[in-house]
CSV table of C-alpha atoms in Angstrom, one decimal:
chain,number,residue,atom,x,y,z
A,43,MET,CA,-0.7,25.3,-7.4
A,44,LYS,CA,-0.2,23.9,-4.2
A,45,THR,CA,-2.6,21.3,-2.9
A,46,PRO,CA,-4.4,22.1,0.1
A,47,ARG,CA,-3.8,18.8,3.0
A,48,ARG,CA,-5.8,18.5,6.3
A,49,SER,CA,-3.0,17.9,8.8
A,50,LEU,CA,-1.7,14.8,9.9
A,51,THR,CA,-1.4,16.1,13.6
A,52,GLU,CA,-5.5,16.3,14.0
A,53,GLY,CA,-8.8,14.6,13.1
A,54,PRO,CA,-9.5,10.7,12.9
A,55,ILE,CA,-6.4,9.1,13.2
A,56,LEU,CA,-8.0,5.3,11.9
A,57,LYS,CA,-9.2,7.3,8.6
A,58,THR,CA,-5.8,8.9,8.1
A,59,LEU,CA,-4.1,5.7,8.7
A,60,THR,CA,-6.2,3.9,6.0
A,61,MET,CA,-6.1,6.3,3.5
A,62,LEU,CA,-2.1,6.8,3.7
A,63,ALA,CA,-1.6,2.5,3.7
A,64,LEU,CA,-4.0,2.2,0.4
A,65,PRO,CA,-2.2,4.0,-2.2
A,66,ILE,CA,1.2,2.7,-0.2
A,67,ILE,CA,0.4,-0.7,-1.0
A,68,GLY,CA,-0.6,0.4,-4.2
A,69,VAL,CA,2.7,1.6,-5.3
A,70,ASN,CA,4.7,-1.5,-4.0
A,71,LEU,CA,2.2,-4.0,-6.2
A,72,LEU,CA,2.8,-1.8,-8.6
A,73,GLN,CA,6.5,-1.8,-8.4
A,74,THR,CA,6.6,-5.7,-8.4
A,75,GLY,CA,4.5,-5.4,-11.6
A,76,TYR,CA,7.9,-4.6,-13.1
A,77,GLN,CA,9.5,-7.9,-12.5
A,78,LEU,CA,6.2,-9.8,-13.8
A,79,VAL,CA,6.4,-7.4,-17.5
A,80,ASP,CA,9.9,-8.2,-17.9
A,81,ALA,CA,9.0,-11.6,-17.3
A,82,PHE,CA,6.6,-11.7,-19.6
A,83,TRP,CA,8.3,-10.4,-22.1
A,84,VAL,CA,11.6,-11.9,-21.6
A,85,GLY,CA,10.0,-15.4,-20.9
A,86,ARG,CA,9.4,-15.2,-24.9
A,87,LEU,CA,13.3,-15.7,-25.9
A,88,GLY,CA,13.7,-18.9,-23.7
A,89,ALA,CA,14.8,-20.2,-20.3
A,90,ASN,CA,18.4,-18.6,-20.9
A,91,ALA,CA,17.2,-15.3,-21.4
A,92,VAL,CA,14.8,-15.7,-18.2
A,93,ALA,CA,18.1,-17.1,-16.0
A,94,ALA,CA,19.9,-13.9,-17.3
A,95,VAL,CA,17.5,-11.6,-15.9
A,96,SER,CA,16.9,-13.6,-12.7
A,97,ILE,CA,20.5,-13.9,-11.7
A,98,SER,CA,20.6,-9.8,-11.6
A,99,PHE,CA,17.6,-9.5,-9.3
A,100,PRO,CA,18.8,-10.5,-5.8
A,101,ILE,CA,22.2,-8.0,-6.5
A,102,ASN,CA,19.8,-5.4,-7.2
A,103,PHE,CA,17.4,-5.8,-4.4
A,104,LEU,CA,20.5,-5.8,-2.4
A,105,LEU,CA,21.4,-1.9,-3.5
A,106,ILE,CA,17.8,-0.9,-3.9
A,107,SER,CA,17.7,-2.2,0.0
A,108,LEU,CA,20.6,-0.1,0.7
A,109,SER,CA,19.0,3.2,-0.7
A,110,SER,CA,15.5,2.8,1.0
A,111,GLY,CA,17.6,3.0,5.0
A,112,PHE,CA,18.3,6.5,3.5
A,113,ALA,CA,15.1,6.9,2.2
A,114,PHE,CA,13.9,6.3,5.4
A,115,ALA,CA,15.6,8.8,6.9
A,116,GLY,CA,14.5,11.8,4.8
A,117,ALA,CA,10.4,10.2,5.1
A,118,ILE,CA,11.1,10.4,9.2
A,119,LEU,CA,13.0,14.0,9.1
A,120,ILE,CA,10.2,15.5,6.8
A,121,ALA,CA,7.5,14.0,8.5
A,122,GLN,CA,8.9,15.4,11.8
A,123,TYR,CA,9.2,18.9,10.5
A,124,ALA,CA,6.1,18.6,8.9
A,125,GLY,CA,3.9,18.2,12.0
A,126,ALA,CA,6.1,21.0,13.6
A,127,LYS,CA,5.2,23.1,10.8
A,128,ASN,CA,8.4,24.1,9.9
A,129,PHE,CA,8.5,23.7,6.4
A,130,LYS,CA,11.3,26.1,5.8
A,131,MET,CA,13.3,22.7,7.6
A,132,VAL,CA,11.3,20.5,5.4
A,133,ASN,CA,12.5,22.0,2.2
A,134,HIS,CA,16.3,22.0,3.3
A,135,VAL,CA,15.9,18.7,4.4
A,136,ALA,CA,14.4,17.5,1.6
A,137,ARG,CA,17.1,19.1,-0.3
A,138,GLN,CA,19.7,17.6,1.5
A,139,THR,CA,18.9,13.9,1.6
A,140,LEU,CA,18.1,14.0,-2.6
A,141,LEU,CA,22.0,15.4,-2.8
A,142,MET,CA,22.4,12.4,-0.2
A,143,ALA,CA,20.8,10.0,-2.6
A,144,PHE,CA,22.8,11.5,-5.7
A,145,LEU,CA,26.3,10.9,-4.1
A,146,ILE,CA,25.4,7.5,-2.7
A,147,SER,CA,23.6,6.3,-5.9
A,148,LEU,CA,26.4,7.8,-7.9
A,149,VAL,CA,29.3,5.9,-6.0
A,150,VAL,CA,27.4,2.4,-5.8
A,151,SER,CA,26.6,3.0,-9.4
A,152,ILE,CA,30.1,3.2,-10.3
A,153,ILE,CA,31.7,0.4,-8.2
A,154,ALA,CA,28.9,-1.5,-9.3
A,155,TYR,CA,29.2,-1.0,-12.6
A,156,ILE,CA,33.1,-1.9,-12.5
A,157,PHE,CA,32.5,-5.3,-10.6
A,158,SER,CA,29.5,-6.6,-12.3
A,159,PRO,CA,31.8,-9.2,-14.1
A,160,GLN,CA,33.2,-10.6,-10.5
A,161,ILE,CA,30.1,-10.1,-9.1
A,162,LEU,CA,28.6,-12.6,-11.8
A,163,TYR,CA,31.7,-14.9,-11.4
A,164,ALA,CA,31.6,-14.8,-7.9
A,165,ILE,CA,27.6,-15.9,-7.8
A,166,GLY,CA,28.4,-18.8,-10.2
A,167,VAL,CA,26.8,-18.1,-13.6
A,168,GLU,CA,27.6,-20.1,-16.6
A,169,GLU,CA,29.3,-19.0,-19.7
A,170,ILE,CA,26.3,-19.3,-22.1
A,171,ILE,CA,24.2,-16.8,-20.3
A,172,PHE,CA,27.2,-14.8,-18.7
A,173,ASP,CA,27.3,-11.6,-21.2
A,174,ASP,CA,23.5,-11.6,-21.7
A,175,ALA,CA,23.4,-11.3,-17.6
A,176,ASN,CA,26.3,-9.0,-17.5
A,177,LEU,CA,25.2,-6.3,-19.7
A,178,PHE,CA,21.6,-6.5,-18.6
A,179,GLN,CA,23.1,-6.1,-15.0
A,180,ARG,CA,25.4,-2.9,-15.7
A,181,THR,CA,22.2,-1.4,-17.8
A,182,ILE,CA,20.4,-1.7,-14.6
A,183,PHE,CA,23.4,-0.2,-12.4
A,184,ILE,CA,23.8,2.8,-15.0
A,185,GLY,CA,20.0,3.5,-13.9
A,186,LEU,CA,20.2,3.3,-9.5
A,187,ILE,CA,21.0,6.6,-9.7
A,188,PHE,CA,17.3,7.2,-11.2
A,189,ASN,CA,16.2,4.5,-9.0
A,190,PHE,CA,17.7,5.9,-5.9
A,191,GLY,CA,15.9,9.2,-6.8
A,192,PHE,CA,12.7,8.0,-7.3
A,193,ILE,CA,12.9,6.0,-4.2
A,194,MET,CA,13.7,9.5,-2.3
A,195,PHE,CA,11.0,11.2,-4.1
A,196,GLN,CA,8.3,8.8,-2.9
A,197,SER,CA,9.9,9.3,1.0
A,198,LEU,CA,9.8,13.0,0.8
A,199,LEU,CA,6.3,13.1,-0.4
A,200,ARG,CA,5.4,10.7,2.2
A,201,GLY,CA,6.8,12.3,4.8
A,202,VAL,CA,3.9,15.3,4.2
A,203,GLY,CA,1.5,13.1,3.7
A,204,GLU,CA,1.2,12.9,0.1
A,205,VAL,CA,0.9,9.1,-1.1
A,206,LYS,CA,-1.1,9.3,-4.1
A,207,ILE,CA,1.3,11.0,-6.5
A,208,PRO,CA,4.0,8.3,-6.6
A,209,LEU,CA,0.7,6.2,-7.5
A,210,TYR,CA,0.1,7.8,-10.4
A,211,ILE,CA,3.6,8.0,-11.8
A,212,ASN,CA,3.6,4.3,-10.9
A,213,GLY,CA,0.8,3.6,-12.9
A,214,THR,CA,2.0,5.4,-15.5
A,215,THR,CA,5.5,4.1,-16.2
A,216,LEU,CA,4.3,0.2,-15.7
A,217,LEU,CA,1.8,0.8,-18.5
A,218,LEU,CA,4.6,2.4,-20.8
A,219,ASN,CA,7.1,-0.3,-19.5
A,220,PHE,CA,4.7,-3.1,-21.2
A,221,PHE,CA,4.7,-1.6,-24.2
A,222,LEU,CA,8.7,-0.4,-24.3
A,223,ASP,CA,9.9,-3.7,-23.3
A,224,PRO,CA,9.0,-5.3,-27.1
A,225,LEU,CA,10.0,-2.1,-28.2
A,226,PHE,CA,13.9,-2.7,-26.9
A,227,ILE,CA,13.8,-6.8,-26.8
A,228,TYR,CA,12.7,-7.3,-30.4
A,229,GLY,CA,13.3,-3.8,-32.1
A,230,TRP,CA,11.0,-2.0,-34.3
A,231,GLY,CA,11.8,0.2,-37.3
A,232,PRO,CA,15.0,2.3,-36.9
A,233,ILE,CA,14.9,1.2,-33.0
A,234,GLN,CA,17.4,-1.8,-32.7
A,235,ALA,CA,16.6,-5.2,-30.8
A,236,TYR,CA,18.5,-5.7,-28.0
A,237,GLY,CA,17.4,-8.8,-26.9
A,238,VAL,CA,17.9,-9.5,-23.2
A,239,THR,CA,19.3,-6.3,-22.4
A,240,GLY,CA,16.1,-4.7,-24.0
A,241,ALA,CA,14.2,-5.2,-20.5
A,242,ALA,CA,16.7,-3.4,-18.6
A,243,VAL,CA,16.5,-0.4,-21.3
A,244,SER,CA,13.0,0.0,-20.6
A,245,THR,CA,13.7,0.3,-17.3
A,246,LEU,CA,16.0,2.7,-17.7
A,247,VAL,CA,14.1,5.1,-19.8
A,248,THR,CA,11.0,4.5,-17.2
A,249,GLN,CA,13.1,5.2,-14.3
A,250,PHE,CA,14.4,8.1,-16.3
A,251,ILE,CA,11.0,9.6,-16.8
A,252,SER,CA,9.6,9.0,-13.2
A,253,ILE,CA,12.4,11.0,-11.8
A,254,ALA,CA,12.2,13.5,-14.0
A,255,VAL,CA,8.6,13.8,-13.0
A,256,GLY,CA,9.2,13.7,-9.3
A,257,MET,CA,11.9,16.6,-9.7
A,258,TYR,CA,9.9,18.6,-11.5
A,259,ILE,CA,7.1,18.2,-9.0
A,260,LEU,CA,9.7,19.3,-6.1
A,261,LEU,CA,10.8,22.3,-8.1
A,262,LYS,CA,7.1,23.6,-9.0
A,263,GLY,CA,6.0,23.0,-5.2
A,264,THR,CA,2.9,21.1,-6.0
A,265,THR,CA,3.1,19.9,-2.7
A,266,GLU,CA,4.1,21.3,0.7
A,267,ILE,CA,7.8,20.7,-0.8
A,268,LYS,CA,9.0,23.4,-2.9
A,269,LEU,CA,12.6,23.3,-4.0
A,270,SER,CA,14.8,25.8,-5.9
A,271,ILE,CA,18.1,24.4,-7.8
A,272,LYS,CA,19.9,27.8,-6.6
A,273,ALA,CA,19.7,26.8,-2.6
A,274,PHE,CA,21.1,23.1,-3.8
A,275,SER,CA,24.4,23.4,-1.5
A,276,PHE,CA,25.6,21.0,1.3
A,277,ASP,CA,25.0,21.5,4.8
A,278,TRP,CA,27.5,18.3,6.2
A,279,PRO,CA,26.1,18.5,9.8
A,280,LEU,CA,22.4,17.5,8.5
A,281,LEU,CA,23.5,14.9,6.1
A,282,LYS,CA,26.0,13.1,9.0
A,283,LYS,CA,22.5,13.2,11.0
A,284,ALA,CA,20.6,12.1,8.0
A,285,PHE,CA,23.2,9.2,7.3
A,286,LYS,CA,23.0,8.4,11.0
A,287,LEU,CA,19.4,7.9,11.1
A,288,GLY,CA,19.3,6.0,7.7
A,289,PHE,CA,22.4,3.7,8.1
A,290,PRO,CA,20.5,1.2,10.2
A,291,SER,CA,17.6,1.0,8.5
A,292,SER,CA,20.0,0.5,5.6
A,293,ILE,CA,21.6,-2.7,7.6
A,294,GLU,CA,17.7,-3.8,8.6
A,295,ILE,CA,16.6,-3.9,4.7
A,296,SER,CA,19.5,-5.6,3.6
A,297,ALA,CA,19.9,-7.7,6.5
A,298,ARG,CA,16.2,-8.8,5.4
A,299,ALA,CA,17.3,-9.6,1.7
A,300,LEU,CA,20.5,-11.6,2.8
A,301,GLY,CA,18.4,-13.6,5.2
A,302,LEU,CA,15.8,-14.4,2.3
A,303,THR,CA,18.9,-15.1,0.1
A,304,LEU,CA,20.3,-18.2,3.0
A,305,MET,CA,16.9,-19.0,3.5
A,306,THR,CA,16.9,-20.2,-0.2
A,307,VAL,CA,20.4,-21.8,0.2
A,308,LEU,CA,18.9,-23.6,2.8
A,309,ALA,CA,16.3,-24.9,0.7
A,310,ALA,CA,18.4,-25.6,-2.1
A,311,ARG,CA,20.0,-28.6,-0.3
A,312,PHE,CA,17.0,-30.8,-0.2
A,313,GLY,CA,16.5,-30.6,-3.9
A,314,THR,CA,14.6,-28.8,-6.8
A,315,GLU,CA,11.7,-30.1,-5.6
A,316,VAL,CA,11.7,-28.6,-2.2
A,317,LEU,CA,13.3,-25.5,-3.5
A,318,ALA,CA,10.6,-25.0,-6.2
A,319,ALA,CA,7.7,-25.4,-3.2
A,320,TYR,CA,9.6,-23.0,-1.1
A,321,GLY,CA,9.7,-20.2,-4.1
A,322,VAL,CA,6.3,-20.5,-4.7
A,323,GLY,CA,5.2,-20.4,-1.1
A,324,SER,CA,7.6,-17.4,-0.9
A,325,ARG,CA,6.2,-15.5,-3.2
A,326,LEU,CA,2.9,-15.6,-1.9
A,327,ILE,CA,4.3,-14.6,1.6
A,328,SER,CA,5.8,-11.6,-0.1
A,329,PHE,CA,2.1,-10.6,-1.0
A,330,VAL,CA,1.5,-10.2,2.4
A,331,VAL,CA,4.9,-8.6,3.1
A,332,ILE,CA,3.8,-6.2,0.7
A,333,LEU,CA,0.4,-5.5,2.8
A,334,SER,CA,2.0,-5.2,6.0
A,335,LEU,CA,5.0,-2.8,4.4
A,336,GLY,CA,2.2,-0.5,3.3
A,337,LEU,CA,1.0,-0.1,7.2
A,338,SER,CA,3.8,0.1,8.4
A,339,LYS,CA,5.2,3.0,6.2
A,340,ALA,CA,1.8,5.2,6.8
A,341,CYS,CA,2.4,4.6,10.5
A,342,THR,CA,5.8,5.9,10.3
A,343,THR,CA,4.8,9.1,8.4
A,344,LEU,CA,1.7,9.5,10.8
A,345,VAL,CA,3.9,8.7,14.1
A,346,GLY,CA,6.5,11.0,12.7
A,347,GLN,CA,4.5,14.0,12.1
A,348,ASN,CA,2.8,13.5,15.6
A,349,MET,CA,6.1,13.4,17.0
A,350,GLY,CA,7.2,16.2,15.4
A,351,ALA,CA,4.2,18.4,16.9
A,352,GLN,CA,4.7,17.1,20.2
A,353,ARG,CA,1.6,15.0,20.2
A,354,ILE,CA,3.1,11.9,21.8
A,355,ASP,CA,0.1,10.7,22.6
A,356,ARG,CA,-1.5,10.8,19.1
A,357,ALA,CA,1.6,9.1,18.0
A,358,GLU,CA,0.8,6.4,20.6
A,359,LYS,CA,-2.7,6.1,19.3
A,360,THR,CA,-1.6,5.9,16.0
A,361,SER,CA,0.8,2.7,16.9
A,362,TYR,CA,-2.1,0.8,18.5
A,363,TYR,CA,-4.4,1.3,15.7
A,364,SER,CA,-1.7,0.3,13.3
A,365,SER,CA,-0.9,-2.5,15.6
A,366,VAL,CA,-4.5,-3.7,15.7
A,367,ILE,CA,-5.1,-3.0,12.0
A,368,GLY,CA,-2.1,-5.2,11.3
A,369,PHE,CA,-2.8,-8.0,13.5
A,370,ILE,CA,-6.3,-8.4,12.7
A,371,SER,CA,-6.1,-8.3,8.7
A,372,LEU,CA,-3.4,-10.1,8.3
A,373,SER,CA,-4.8,-12.8,10.7
A,374,ILE,CA,-7.7,-12.9,8.5
A,375,VAL,CA,-5.4,-12.7,5.2
A,376,GLY,CA,-4.0,-16.1,7.1
A,377,LEU,CA,-6.6,-17.4,7.6
A,378,ILE,CA,-7.8,-17.4,3.9
A,379,PHE,CA,-4.5,-18.6,2.9
A,380,PHE,CA,-5.0,-21.3,5.3
A,381,ILE,CA,-8.3,-22.1,3.7
A,382,PHE,CA,-7.3,-22.0,0.2
A,383,ALA,CA,-3.7,-23.3,0.3
A,384,GLU,CA,-4.2,-25.7,-2.2
A,385,PRO,CA,-5.7,-23.8,-5.6
A,386,LEU,CA,-3.5,-21.0,-4.3
A,387,THR,CA,-0.2,-23.4,-4.5
A,388,ARG,CA,-1.9,-24.7,-7.8
A,389,ALA,CA,-2.0,-21.4,-9.4
A,390,PHE,CA,1.9,-21.3,-9.2
A,391,LEU,CA,2.8,-25.1,-9.7
A,392,SER,CA,1.0,-27.2,-11.8
A,393,GLY,CA,1.0,-31.5,-13.0
A,394,ASP,CA,3.7,-32.1,-10.0
A,395,ASP,CA,1.2,-33.4,-6.8
A,396,TYR,CA,4.2,-34.4,-4.7
A,397,VAL,CA,5.2,-30.2,-4.9
A,398,VAL,CA,2.1,-29.1,-5.0
A,399,GLY,CA,1.8,-31.1,-1.4
A,400,MET,CA,5.1,-29.5,-0.3
A,401,GLY,CA,3.6,-26.0,-0.9
A,402,VAL,CA,0.6,-26.5,0.5
A,403,ASP,CA,2.2,-27.9,4.1
A,404,PHE,CA,4.2,-24.5,3.8
A,405,LEU,CA,1.5,-22.3,3.3
A,406,LYS,CA,-1.0,-24.1,6.0
A,407,ILE,CA,2.3,-23.8,8.7
A,408,THR,CA,2.7,-20.2,7.8
A,409,SER,CA,0.0,-18.4,7.5
A,410,LEU,CA,-1.8,-18.6,11.1
A,411,SER,CA,1.0,-16.4,12.0
A,412,PHE,CA,0.6,-13.5,9.6
A,413,GLY,CA,-1.2,-11.3,12.3
A,414,PHE,CA,2.2,-11.3,14.2
A,415,MET,CA,4.3,-9.9,11.2
A,416,GLY,CA,1.5,-7.3,10.7
A,417,LEU,CA,1.6,-6.3,14.5
A,418,GLN,CA,6.0,-6.2,14.5
A,419,MET,CA,5.8,-4.3,11.3
A,420,SER,CA,3.5,-1.5,12.7
A,421,ILE,CA,5.7,-1.2,15.7
A,422,ILE,CA,8.5,-0.9,13.4
A,423,GLY,CA,6.9,1.6,12.0
A,424,THR,CA,5.9,3.5,14.8
A,425,LEU,CA,10.3,2.9,16.1
A,426,ARG,CA,11.1,4.2,12.7
A,427,GLY,CA,8.8,7.5,12.7
A,428,SER,CA,10.3,8.0,16.4
A,429,GLY,CA,13.6,8.1,14.9
A,430,ASN,CA,14.7,5.1,16.9
A,431,THR,CA,16.0,3.3,13.7
A,432,VAL,CA,18.8,1.6,15.6
A,433,SER,CA,16.5,-0.3,17.6
A,434,SER,CA,14.2,-0.7,14.8
A,435,MET,CA,17.5,-2.5,13.2
A,436,VAL,CA,18.4,-4.8,16.2
A,437,LEU,CA,14.7,-5.9,16.6
A,438,THR,CA,14.7,-6.5,12.9
A,439,ILE,CA,18.3,-8.6,13.0
A,440,ILE,CA,17.2,-10.5,16.5
A,441,GLY,CA,14.0,-12.3,14.3
A,442,ILE,CA,16.0,-13.2,11.1
A,443,TRP,CA,19.6,-13.9,12.3
A,444,VAL,CA,19.1,-15.0,16.0
A,445,ILE,CA,15.9,-16.6,15.7
A,446,GLN,CA,14.8,-17.7,12.0
A,447,PHE,CA,17.8,-18.9,10.0
A,448,PRO,CA,19.7,-20.8,13.0
A,449,VAL,CA,15.8,-22.3,13.7
A,450,ALA,CA,15.5,-23.2,10.0
A,451,TRP,CA,19.0,-24.8,10.0
A,452,TYR,CA,18.4,-26.5,13.5
A,453,LEU,CA,15.2,-28.1,12.5
A,454,SER,CA,16.1,-28.8,9.0
A,455,SER,CA,19.3,-30.6,9.8
A,456,HIS,CA,19.3,-31.9,13.4
A,457,THR,CA,15.6,-33.2,13.7
A,458,ASN,CA,13.5,-35.6,11.7
A,459,LEU,CA,11.4,-32.4,10.5
A,460,ASP,CA,13.5,-32.8,7.4
A,461,TYR,CA,12.4,-29.5,5.0
A,462,ASP,CA,9.4,-29.4,6.9
A,463,GLY,CA,11.5,-27.6,9.8
A,464,LEU,CA,12.3,-24.7,7.0
A,465,TRP,CA,8.5,-24.1,7.0
A,466,TRP,CA,8.2,-24.0,10.9
A,467,SER,CA,11.1,-21.3,11.4
A,468,PHE,CA,8.3,-18.6,9.4
A,469,PRO,CA,5.6,-19.3,12.2
A,470,ILE,CA,8.3,-19.2,15.4
A,471,SER,CA,10.0,-16.1,13.4
A,472,ASN,CA,7.1,-14.4,13.0
A,473,VAL,CA,5.6,-15.2,16.7
A,474,ILE,CA,8.5,-14.8,19.1
A,475,PRO,CA,10.5,-11.4,17.5
A,476,ALA,CA,6.8,-9.8,17.4
A,477,LEU,CA,6.5,-10.6,21.1
A,478,ILE,CA,9.7,-9.3,21.6
A,479,THR,CA,9.4,-6.2,19.7
A,480,LEU,CA,6.2,-5.5,21.8
A,481,GLY,CA,8.0,-5.9,25.2
A,482,TRP,CA,10.6,-3.5,23.9
A,483,TYR,CA,7.7,-0.7,22.8
A,484,LYS,CA,5.5,-1.1,25.9
A,485,THR,CA,8.9,0.6,27.8
A,486,GLY,CA,7.9,3.7,26.3
A,487,ARG,CA,11.3,4.2,26.1
A,488,TRP,CA,10.8,5.1,22.0
A,489,LYS,CA,8.8,8.5,23.2
A,490,ASN,CA,12.1,10.2,24.2
A,491,LYS,CA,13.6,10.3,21.1
A,492,ASN,CA,13.7,14.6,19.6
A,493,LEU,CA,14.7,14.9,15.9
A,494,VAL,CA,13.3,18.2,15.3
A,495,HIS,CA,14.8,20.2,18.0
A,496,SER,CA,18.2,18.6,17.8
A,497,SER,CA,18.5,19.0,13.8
A,498,VAL,CA,20.4,21.7,12.2
A,499,GLU,CA,18.0,24.6,11.8
A,500,SER,CA,19.9,26.6,9.4
């Protein structure tokens, strides 16, 4: 039976924003748990096994980034139609974006599977781990269709304001993954021991379960979205619109992923000690990014529904509340990171005081600018929710490719800051892009986008 849900276009904005953001943050944290679980069990096979698994992470992350952008398109369109109370179009958009996710994931999965060895050769994977890395990676690529599908499922539900169901599914499958990992890695009874690939098989199984449960929920109509298998057909004008809306977000998220990869390359030039300090610091910062992303996605949903309902005033208030919350809460988190920089760093690094010192410097230099990250991500959420995905993409690319990477390269290579130049690029790329984004937002041009009344109403 469908659960009645309070409209996001009325009632207290601050409470609604918070109730949306917290489960989204929980989902993001649970998804990172998959990596921790795999690392826990694979780590017992030795360093080569860990390396074989780790090498596929940036490639998989890049492919997932591609799907996440198109998932944003589904969430934005669903949110605006839900805000307009046009649930016929909500269901239609859900069907079309799921079809789009299926087609894109199928193509990407086949291409990635075929060229998996060439990808590993290009990265420079050593022969000793090549076979394990290739088999692990290919198994992960098979599951892209399930992974993409579940990412789209989460986005569709987020569009109608349902954020708890994905949290429950992720929590359950993460727990299941913890027990399946050793089963497939080491084998038991009639189940074959797959070694390193067992971790990928376990992930494949849980991803399949996740999307199977997700599709059951959509077909049953537990939420405001109810799909019918008979009604699945191609609406090419709407698919084209969704693609045009999602493609900039895919470029944006991929640009972030590539930017992080290149920052790692810059850090690697200074040796393993600097790379280790950078790795620990960036891992801690990724926790802050999860917080800001959760708030940003909640803002996207709330702004999207209010734009669809022609409640521009509420969309603007949502953006204001989200920006203030993002700036203040992440500034507090940054202050905590600054004060406890050493124990936080030592939790991931032990024994080498010199490397710990570098990691502490990294956190202290970066942490006090976290609030600006929260501010920018909230405004980016507003732009996405209003359908301004091209503006969101451009502003993100400016922050990473025009500001952070060039600044990091110049300060670390052409000043006496040396590797500290890498650290300083983070606060610079938090503050300046946030101010540029705020300036663009203040022009008010984001309010002029109208997706609901320009979409295909079939």
